[in-house]
Short mmCIF file of C-alpha atoms in Angstrom, two decimals:
data_model
loop_
_atom_site.label_atom_id
_atom_site.label_comp_id
_atom_site.label_asym_id
_atom_site.label_seq_id
_atom_site.Cartn_x
_atom_site.Cartn_y
_atom_site.Cartn_z
CA ASP A 1 -4.05 -15.04 2.37
CA SER A 2 -5.54 -11.62 3.23
CA GLY A 3 -9.11 -12.57 2.30
CA VAL A 4 -9.23 -9.92 -0.44
CA THR A 5 -9.66 -11.32 -3.95
CA GLN A 6 -8.87 -9.63 -7.24
CA THR A 7 -9.57 -10.71 -10.78
CA PRO A 8 -8.04 -11.12 -13.23
CA LYS A 9 -4.47 -11.81 -12.10
CA HIS A 10 -3.02 -10.71 -15.41
CA LEU A 11 -4.41 -8.56 -18.20
CA ILE A 12 -2.77 -7.75 -21.51
CA THR A 13 -4.42 -5.24 -23.79
CA ALA A 14 -3.69 -2.58 -26.39
CA THR A 15 -3.50 1.19 -26.21
CA GLY A 16 -6.85 2.92 -26.47
CA GLN A 17 -8.76 -0.02 -25.00
CA ARG A 18 -10.88 -0.17 -21.85
CA VAL A 19 -10.59 -2.75 -19.06
CA THR A 20 -12.36 -3.52 -15.79
CA LEU A 21 -10.61 -4.81 -12.69
CA ARG A 22 -12.63 -6.47 -9.97
CA CYS A 23 -12.14 -6.67 -6.22
CA SER A 24 -13.99 -8.50 -3.46
CA PRO A 25 -13.18 -7.24 0.04
CA ARG A 26 -12.75 -9.35 3.17
CA SER A 27 -15.99 -10.50 4.71
CA GLY A 28 -17.34 -7.69 6.90
CA ASP A 29 -15.10 -4.94 5.54
CA LEU A 30 -16.97 -1.88 4.31
CA SER A 31 -14.13 0.10 2.74
CA VAL A 32 -12.35 -0.65 -0.51
CA TYR A 33 -9.23 1.16 -1.69
CA TRP A 34 -7.54 1.08 -5.08
CA TYR A 35 -3.80 1.57 -5.60
CA GLN A 36 -1.49 1.66 -8.60
CA GLN A 37 2.10 0.43 -8.28
CA SER A 38 4.58 1.05 -11.05
CA LEU A 39 8.38 0.83 -11.04
CA ASP A 40 8.92 4.57 -11.39
CA GLN A 41 6.04 5.87 -9.24
CA GLY A 42 5.88 3.42 -6.36
CA LEU A 43 2.53 2.76 -4.67
CA GLN A 44 -0.03 5.47 -5.41
CA PHE A 45 -3.42 5.77 -3.74
CA LEU A 46 -6.18 6.14 -6.31
CA ILE A 47 -9.55 6.13 -4.59
CA GLN A 48 -11.50 4.86 -1.58
CA TYR A 49 -15.11 3.72 -1.32
CA TYR A 50 -16.98 3.19 1.90
CA ASN A 51 -20.27 1.31 1.93
CA GLY A 52 -21.01 2.22 -1.68
CA GLU A 53 -20.02 5.89 -1.49
CA GLU A 54 -16.83 7.57 -2.66
CA ARG A 55 -14.87 8.52 0.49
CA ALA A 56 -11.50 9.84 -0.63
CA LYS A 57 -9.73 10.54 -3.87
CA GLY A 58 -6.02 10.38 -4.57
CA ASN A 59 -4.06 10.56 -7.80
CA ILE A 60 -6.75 9.05 -9.99
CA LEU A 61 -6.81 10.09 -13.65
CA GLU A 62 -10.04 11.25 -15.28
CA ARG A 63 -9.79 8.24 -17.64
CA PHE A 64 -10.16 6.00 -14.59
CA SER A 65 -13.32 5.47 -12.59
CA ALA A 66 -14.45 3.14 -9.85
CA GLN A 67 -17.58 2.08 -8.06
CA GLN A 68 -18.61 -0.08 -5.13
CA PHE A 69 -21.72 -2.19 -5.47
CA PRO A 70 -24.38 -3.06 -2.83
CA ASP A 71 -22.65 -6.41 -2.18
CA LEU A 72 -19.50 -4.32 -1.45
CA HIS A 73 -17.41 -5.63 -4.29
CA SER A 74 -15.70 -2.94 -6.33
CA GLU A 75 -14.65 -2.40 -9.89
CA LEU A 76 -11.97 -0.12 -11.30
CA ASN A 77 -12.53 0.92 -14.89
CA LEU A 78 -9.58 2.10 -16.95
CA SER A 79 -10.28 3.61 -20.36
CA SER A 80 -8.33 5.05 -23.29
CA LEU A 81 -5.39 3.05 -22.03
CA GLU A 82 -1.85 4.32 -22.56
CA LEU A 83 1.48 2.53 -22.33
CA GLY A 84 2.15 4.33 -19.05
CA ASP A 85 -0.88 2.70 -17.44
CA SER A 86 0.98 -0.60 -17.33
CA ALA A 87 1.33 -1.38 -13.63
CA LEU A 88 0.20 -3.55 -10.75
CA TYR A 89 -3.22 -2.52 -9.47
CA PHE A 90 -3.98 -3.42 -5.89
CA CYS A 91 -7.24 -3.40 -4.03
CA ALA A 92 -7.31 -3.23 -0.25
CA SER A 93 -10.14 -3.37 2.26
CA SER A 94 -10.69 -2.30 5.85
CA GLU A 95 -13.44 -2.52 8.43
CA SER A 96 -14.52 1.11 8.56
CA GLY A 97 -14.12 4.31 6.57
CA ARG A 98 -11.08 5.54 8.47
CA GLN A 99 -7.91 5.43 6.39
CA GLY A 100 -6.03 4.84 9.62
CA ASP A 101 -7.53 1.38 9.86
CA GLU A 102 -5.38 -1.61 9.01
CA GLN A 103 -5.77 -2.26 5.31
CA PHE A 104 -5.67 -5.77 3.89
CA PHE A 105 -4.30 -5.95 0.36
CA GLY A 106 -5.29 -8.33 -2.39
CA PRO A 107 -2.79 -10.12 -4.64
CA GLY A 108 -3.09 -7.48 -7.38
CA THR A 109 -3.86 -7.39 -11.09
CA ARG A 110 -0.91 -6.96 -13.41
CA LEU A 111 -1.95 -4.81 -16.37
CA THR A 112 0.21 -4.70 -19.47
CA VAL A 113 -0.68 -2.21 -22.18
CA LEU A 114 1.00 -2.90 -25.53
CA GLU B 1 2.64 18.51 -0.84
CA ASP B 2 3.20 15.53 1.43
CA GLN B 3 6.57 13.85 1.02
CA VAL B 4 7.79 10.50 2.27
CA THR B 5 11.42 9.50 1.81
CA GLN B 6 12.81 6.11 2.72
CA SER B 7 16.46 5.22 3.10
CA PRO B 8 18.44 3.33 2.20
CA GLU B 9 16.92 2.10 -1.07
CA ALA B 10 18.45 -1.33 -0.54
CA LEU B 11 20.03 -3.09 2.41
CA ARG B 12 21.96 -6.33 2.35
CA LEU B 13 22.40 -7.99 5.75
CA GLN B 14 24.00 -11.12 7.05
CA GLU B 15 21.71 -13.31 9.13
CA GLY B 16 21.81 -11.99 12.70
CA GLU B 17 23.14 -8.56 11.69
CA SER B 18 20.74 -5.98 13.16
CA SER B 19 20.01 -2.74 11.29
CA SER B 20 17.53 0.11 10.92
CA LEU B 21 15.46 1.52 8.08
CA ASN B 22 14.52 5.19 7.98
CA CYS B 23 11.34 6.93 6.87
CA SER B 24 11.40 10.72 6.92
CA TYR B 25 8.27 12.69 6.16
CA THR B 26 6.91 16.15 5.54
CA VAL B 27 3.14 16.35 5.91
CA SER B 28 0.59 18.93 6.90
CA GLY B 29 -0.87 17.30 9.97
CA LEU B 30 0.17 13.70 10.53
CA ARG B 31 -2.76 11.46 11.35
CA GLY B 32 -0.79 8.22 11.33
CA LEU B 33 2.33 6.49 10.01
CA PHE B 34 2.19 2.94 8.71
CA TRP B 35 4.75 0.27 7.99
CA TYR B 36 4.04 -2.48 5.46
CA ARG B 37 6.03 -5.44 4.22
CA GLN B 38 5.81 -6.44 0.55
CA ASP B 39 7.11 -9.67 -0.97
CA PRO B 40 7.82 -9.75 -4.72
CA GLY B 41 4.63 -9.96 -6.81
CA LYS B 42 2.37 -9.76 -3.76
CA GLY B 43 0.28 -7.11 -2.07
CA PRO B 44 1.65 -5.19 0.92
CA GLU B 45 1.10 -6.74 4.34
CA PHE B 46 0.33 -4.46 7.27
CA LEU B 47 2.91 -4.36 10.08
CA PHE B 48 2.37 -1.32 12.33
CA THR B 49 0.50 1.94 12.81
CA LEU B 50 2.09 4.75 14.85
CA TYR B 51 0.13 7.84 15.79
CA SER B 52 2.27 10.10 17.93
CA ALA B 53 5.92 10.98 18.56
CA GLY B 54 7.52 8.69 21.09
CA GLU B 55 5.28 5.76 20.25
CA GLU B 56 6.92 2.35 19.72
CA LYS B 57 5.52 -0.97 18.50
CA GLU B 58 7.10 -4.40 18.27
CA LYS B 59 6.38 -7.58 16.39
CA GLU B 60 8.81 -10.49 16.52
CA ARG B 61 12.17 -9.13 15.25
CA LEU B 62 10.72 -5.80 14.12
CA LYS B 63 10.36 -2.62 16.16
CA ALA B 64 8.96 0.66 14.83
CA THR B 65 9.52 4.05 16.43
CA LEU B 66 8.21 7.51 15.61
CA THR B 67 9.54 11.04 16.08
CA LYS B 68 8.10 14.31 14.82
CA LYS B 69 9.98 14.07 11.53
CA GLU B 70 10.84 10.43 10.97
CA SER B 71 10.22 6.82 11.80
CA PHE B 72 12.62 3.94 12.14
CA LEU B 73 12.05 0.27 11.58
CA HIS B 74 14.62 -1.71 13.52
CA ILE B 75 15.28 -5.30 12.50
CA THR B 76 16.93 -7.29 15.28
CA ALA B 77 18.88 -10.45 14.44
CA PRO B 78 17.22 -10.80 11.03
CA LYS B 79 16.58 -14.13 9.34
CA PRO B 80 16.41 -14.87 5.59
CA GLU B 81 12.59 -14.86 5.81
CA ASP B 82 12.75 -11.17 6.74
CA SER B 83 13.88 -10.44 3.17
CA ALA B 84 11.26 -8.16 1.61
CA THR B 85 10.57 -4.58 0.65
CA TYR B 86 9.45 -2.48 3.60
CA LEU B 87 7.12 0.39 2.80
CA CYS B 88 6.36 3.39 4.94
CA ALA B 89 3.18 5.44 4.46
CA VAL B 90 1.87 8.59 6.10
CA LEU B 91 -1.73 9.66 6.47
CA SER B 92 -2.71 13.33 6.40
CA ASP B 93 -6.37 14.28 6.12
CA TYR B 94 -7.74 11.65 3.73
CA LYS B 95 -4.59 11.03 1.72
CA LEU B 96 -2.24 8.12 2.28
CA SER B 97 1.22 8.69 0.75
CA PHE B 98 3.73 5.88 0.38
CA GLY B 99 7.50 6.01 0.27
CA ALA B 100 9.44 4.15 -2.42
CA GLY B 101 10.45 1.43 0.02
CA THR B 102 13.62 -0.21 1.30
CA THR B 103 14.45 -3.62 -0.13
CA VAL B 104 16.06 -5.79 2.53
CA THR B 105 18.00 -8.93 1.62
CA VAL B 106 19.14 -11.19 4.45
CA ARG B 107 21.77 -13.77 3.59
CA ALA B 108 22.10 -17.00 5.55
#
């Protein structure tokens, strides 16, 4: 158990809908990262937050947004969902803002868009 | 654009049969190279960080090495519990790029 929690574990929704994925980092970790893992694309870095502020951006679509709250939990919002958004979404956390830090991954949320 | 290529895609080993996984990369300014292990349906688990050519790190039956263009993950005398997908990632500036992974299956 990495200490990172993600909810829900599974999510099934329809095209065009909007969903919110939630992540609670390990106690004491200030950075949260979001990743998307699909069969054809592998693991893709989406975005990083550090202590409430956006720190780095990867291959995140404009339909997706994220935020980190004062209690350090984070939410990833996915809107206007398409079939291709079906994937595993992982959250990871680390102590500081440096991407070189060891990242601890949560168990993931499996999103299925029908 | 940063590129990370892992080979082979899949590796089937007999218990005790040592082997190596390769991660070759093309990045503009390497800030670190990471190895992760991922079990099916679970999040990646951190194994090693390497920062400069010539650096080596070991953990149980795993040893990671780094050159200027590639990294190797050596698995010595593997056991069935070493079966997993091993992911390599490189960090340049603020972007972490992952390879597609090598799926290792160790038969008893």
